[in-house]
Coordinates of N, CA and C in Angstrom, one line a residue:
G396 N 138.7 87.2 62.9 CA 140.0 86.7 62.7 C 140.2 85.4 61.9
V397 N 141.1 84.6 62.3 CA 141.4 83.4 61.5 C 140.1 82.5 61.3
Q398 N 139.2 82.5 62.3 CA 138.0 81.6 62.2 C 137.1 81.9 60.9
V399 N 137.2 83.2 60.7 CA 136.3 83.6 59.7 C 136.8 83.2 58.2
L400 N 138.0 83.0 58.1 CA 138.6 82.6 56.8 C 138.0 81.6 56.1
A401 N 137.6 80.5 56.9 CA 136.9 79.3 56.1 C 135.6 79.7 55.7
H402 N 135.0 80.7 56.1 CA 133.6 81.1 55.7 C 133.5 82.2 54.7
V403 N 134.7 82.8 54.4 CA 134.6 83.7 53.3 C 134.1 83.3 51.9
P404 N 134.4 82.1 51.5 CA 133.8 81.6 50.2 C 132.4 81.4 50.1
S405 N 131.8 81.3 51.4 CA 130.2 81.1 51.5 C 129.6 82.4 51.6
F406 N 130.1 83.3 52.4 CA 129.4 84.7 52.5 C 129.7 85.8 51.5
M407 N 131.0 85.7 51.1 CA 131.5 86.9 50.2 C 130.5 86.9 48.9
P408 N 130.3 85.7 48.3 CA 129.4 85.8 47.0 C 128.0 86.2 47.3
A409 N 127.5 85.8 48.6 CA 126.1 86.3 49.0 C 125.9 87.7 49.1
L410 N 127.0 88.4 49.9 CA 127.0 89.9 50.0 C 127.1 90.6 48.7
L411 N 128.0 90.0 47.8 CA 128.0 90.7 46.5 C 126.8 90.5 45.6
Q412 N 126.1 89.4 45.7 CA 124.8 89.2 45.1 C 123.8 90.2 45.6
L413 N 123.7 90.3 47.0 CA 122.8 91.3 47.4 C 123.1 92.9 47.0
L414 N 124.3 93.2 47.0 CA 124.7 94.6 46.5 C 124.4 94.7 45.0
A415 N 124.8 93.6 44.1 CA 124.6 93.7 42.7 C 123.1 93.8 42.4
A416 N 122.2 93.3 43.2 CA 120.7 93.4 43.0 C 120.2 94.5 43.6
H417 N 121.0 95.3 44.2 CA 120.4 96.6 44.8 C 119.8 97.4 43.8
A418 N 118.5 97.9 44.1 CA 117.7 98.8 43.3 C 117.4 100.0 44.2
P419 N 117.5 101.3 43.7 CA 117.3 102.4 44.6 C 115.8 102.5 45.0
S420 N 115.6 102.2 46.4 CA 114.4 102.5 47.0 C 114.7 102.5 48.5
D421 N 113.7 103.2 49.2 CA 114.0 103.4 50.7 C 114.1 102.1 51.4
E422 N 113.4 101.1 51.0 CA 113.2 100.0 51.8 C 114.6 99.1 51.6
H423 N 115.3 99.4 50.5 CA 116.5 98.6 50.3 C 117.6 99.3 50.7
E424 N 117.6 100.6 51.1 CA 118.8 101.5 51.6 C 119.5 100.8 52.7
V425 N 118.8 100.4 53.6 CA 119.3 99.9 54.8 C 120.0 98.6 54.6
L426 N 119.5 97.7 53.7 CA 120.1 96.5 53.4 C 121.4 96.7 52.8
A427 N 121.3 97.7 51.7 CA 122.6 98.0 51.0 C 123.7 98.6 51.9
A428 N 123.2 99.5 52.7 CA 124.3 100.0 53.7 C 124.8 99.1 54.7
A429 N 124.0 98.1 55.1 CA 124.6 97.0 55.8 C 125.5 96.1 55.1
V430 N 125.2 95.8 53.8 CA 126.1 95.1 53.0 C 127.5 95.8 52.8
L431 N 127.3 97.2 52.4 CA 128.4 98.0 52.2 C 129.4 97.9 53.4
S432 N 128.7 98.2 54.6 CA 129.6 98.1 55.8 C 130.3 96.8 56.1
S433 N 129.6 95.7 55.7 CA 130.2 94.4 56.0 C 131.4 94.1 54.9
L434 N 131.2 94.7 53.7 CA 132.2 94.5 52.8 C 133.3 95.3 53.1
H435 N 133.2 96.5 53.6 CA 134.3 97.4 54.1 C 135.0 96.7 55.1
V436 N 134.4 96.1 56.1 CA 135.2 95.5 57.2 C 136.0 94.4 56.6
L437 N 135.3 93.6 55.7 CA 136.1 92.5 55.1 C 137.3 92.8 54.2
V438 N 137.1 94.0 53.5 CA 138.3 94.4 52.8 C 139.4 95.0 53.7
A439 N 138.8 95.7 54.8 CA 139.8 96.2 55.6 C 140.7 95.2 56.4
K440 N 139.9 94.3 57.0 CA 140.6 93.2 57.8 C 141.1 92.0 57.1
L441 N 140.6 91.6 55.9 CA 141.1 90.5 55.3 C 141.3 90.7 53.8
S442 N 142.0 91.8 53.6 CA 142.4 92.1 52.3 C 143.2 91.1 51.5
A443 N 143.9 90.4 52.1 CA 144.7 89.4 51.5 C 143.9 88.2 50.9
F444 N 142.6 88.0 51.4 CA 141.8 86.9 51.1 C 140.7 87.2 50.3
V445 N 140.5 88.5 49.8 CA 139.3 88.9 48.9 C 139.7 89.0 47.5
G446 N 140.9 88.7 47.2 CA 141.3 89.0 45.8 C 140.5 88.3 44.9
P447 N 139.9 87.1 45.0 CA 139.1 86.5 44.0 C 137.9 87.2 43.7
Y448 N 137.5 88.1 44.7 CA 136.2 88.9 44.6 C 136.3 90.5 44.1
V449 N 137.6 90.7 43.9 CA 137.8 92.2 43.6 C 137.0 92.7 42.4
A450 N 136.9 91.9 41.2 CA 136.2 92.4 40.1 C 134.8 92.5 40.4
Q451 N 134.2 91.4 41.1 CA 132.6 91.5 41.3 C 132.4 92.6 42.3
L452 N 133.4 93.0 43.3 CA 133.2 94.0 44.3 C 133.3 95.2 43.5
L453 N 134.2 95.5 42.6 CA 134.1 96.8 41.9 C 132.9 97.1 41.1
Q454 N 132.5 95.9 40.5 CA 131.3 96.1 39.5 C 130.1 96.5 40.4
A455 N 129.9 95.8 41.6 CA 128.8 96.2 42.4 C 128.8 97.3 43.1
V456 N 130.1 97.9 43.5 CA 130.0 99.2 44.2 C 130.0 100.3 43.2
C457 N 130.4 100.2 42.0 CA 130.4 101.2 41.0 C 129.1 101.3 40.2
K458 N 128.2 100.4 40.5 CA 126.8 100.5 39.9 C 126.3 101.9 40.1
P459 N 125.8 102.5 39.2 CA 124.9 103.8 39.3 C 123.9 103.6 40.4
A460 N 123.2 102.5 40.4 CA 122.1 102.2 41.5 C 122.7 102.5 42.9
V461 N 123.8 102.1 43.0 CA 124.6 102.3 44.5 C 125.0 103.6 44.5
L462 N 125.9 104.1 43.6 CA 126.4 105.5 43.6 C 125.5 106.6 43.5
D463 N 124.3 106.5 42.9 CA 123.4 107.4 42.8 C 122.3 107.6 43.9
T464 N 122.5 106.7 44.9 CA 121.6 106.7 46.1 C 121.8 107.7 47.0
A465 N 121.2 107.5 48.2 CA 121.1 108.7 49.2 C 122.7 108.9 49.6
A466 N 123.0 110.0 50.1 CA 124.4 110.4 50.5 C 125.0 109.4 51.5
P467 N 124.4 109.0 52.5 CA 125.2 108.0 53.4 C 125.6 106.8 52.7
L468 N 124.8 106.3 51.9 CA 125.0 105.0 51.2 C 126.1 105.2 50.2
R469 N 126.0 106.2 49.4 CA 127.1 106.6 48.4 C 128.4 107.0 49.1
E470 N 128.4 107.5 50.3 CA 129.7 107.6 51.0 C 130.3 106.4 51.4
R471 N 129.4 105.3 51.8 CA 129.9 104.1 52.2 C 130.6 103.4 50.9
A472 N 130.0 103.6 49.9 CA 130.5 102.9 48.6 C 131.8 103.5 48.2
R473 N 131.9 104.9 48.4 CA 133.0 105.5 47.9 C 134.2 105.2 49.0
H474 N 133.9 105.1 50.2 CA 134.8 104.7 51.3 C 135.5 103.4 51.0
L475 N 134.6 102.5 50.5 CA 134.9 101.1 50.3 C 136.0 101.0 49.1
L476 N 135.9 102.0 48.1 CA 136.8 102.1 47.1 C 138.2 102.6 47.4
Q477 N 138.3 103.3 48.4 CA 139.5 103.8 48.9 C 140.6 102.9 49.3

């Protein structure tokens, strides 16, 4: 809720950096899935406050390394874009 707003500027760049650094491998799939899930919740619940991060978010989610990965991760990325 409201309490999280003060922390968005500190954790949003960290989540985006983790996703941007994603390289396809089994060991990183779980981390990327967790990051995508977190970003999905943030966009769904705090859409009015993620505007400064939209360009980075789109770049990270649309990376071939994310979209060309296993089906569950690919579906999470596509769901985030909707």
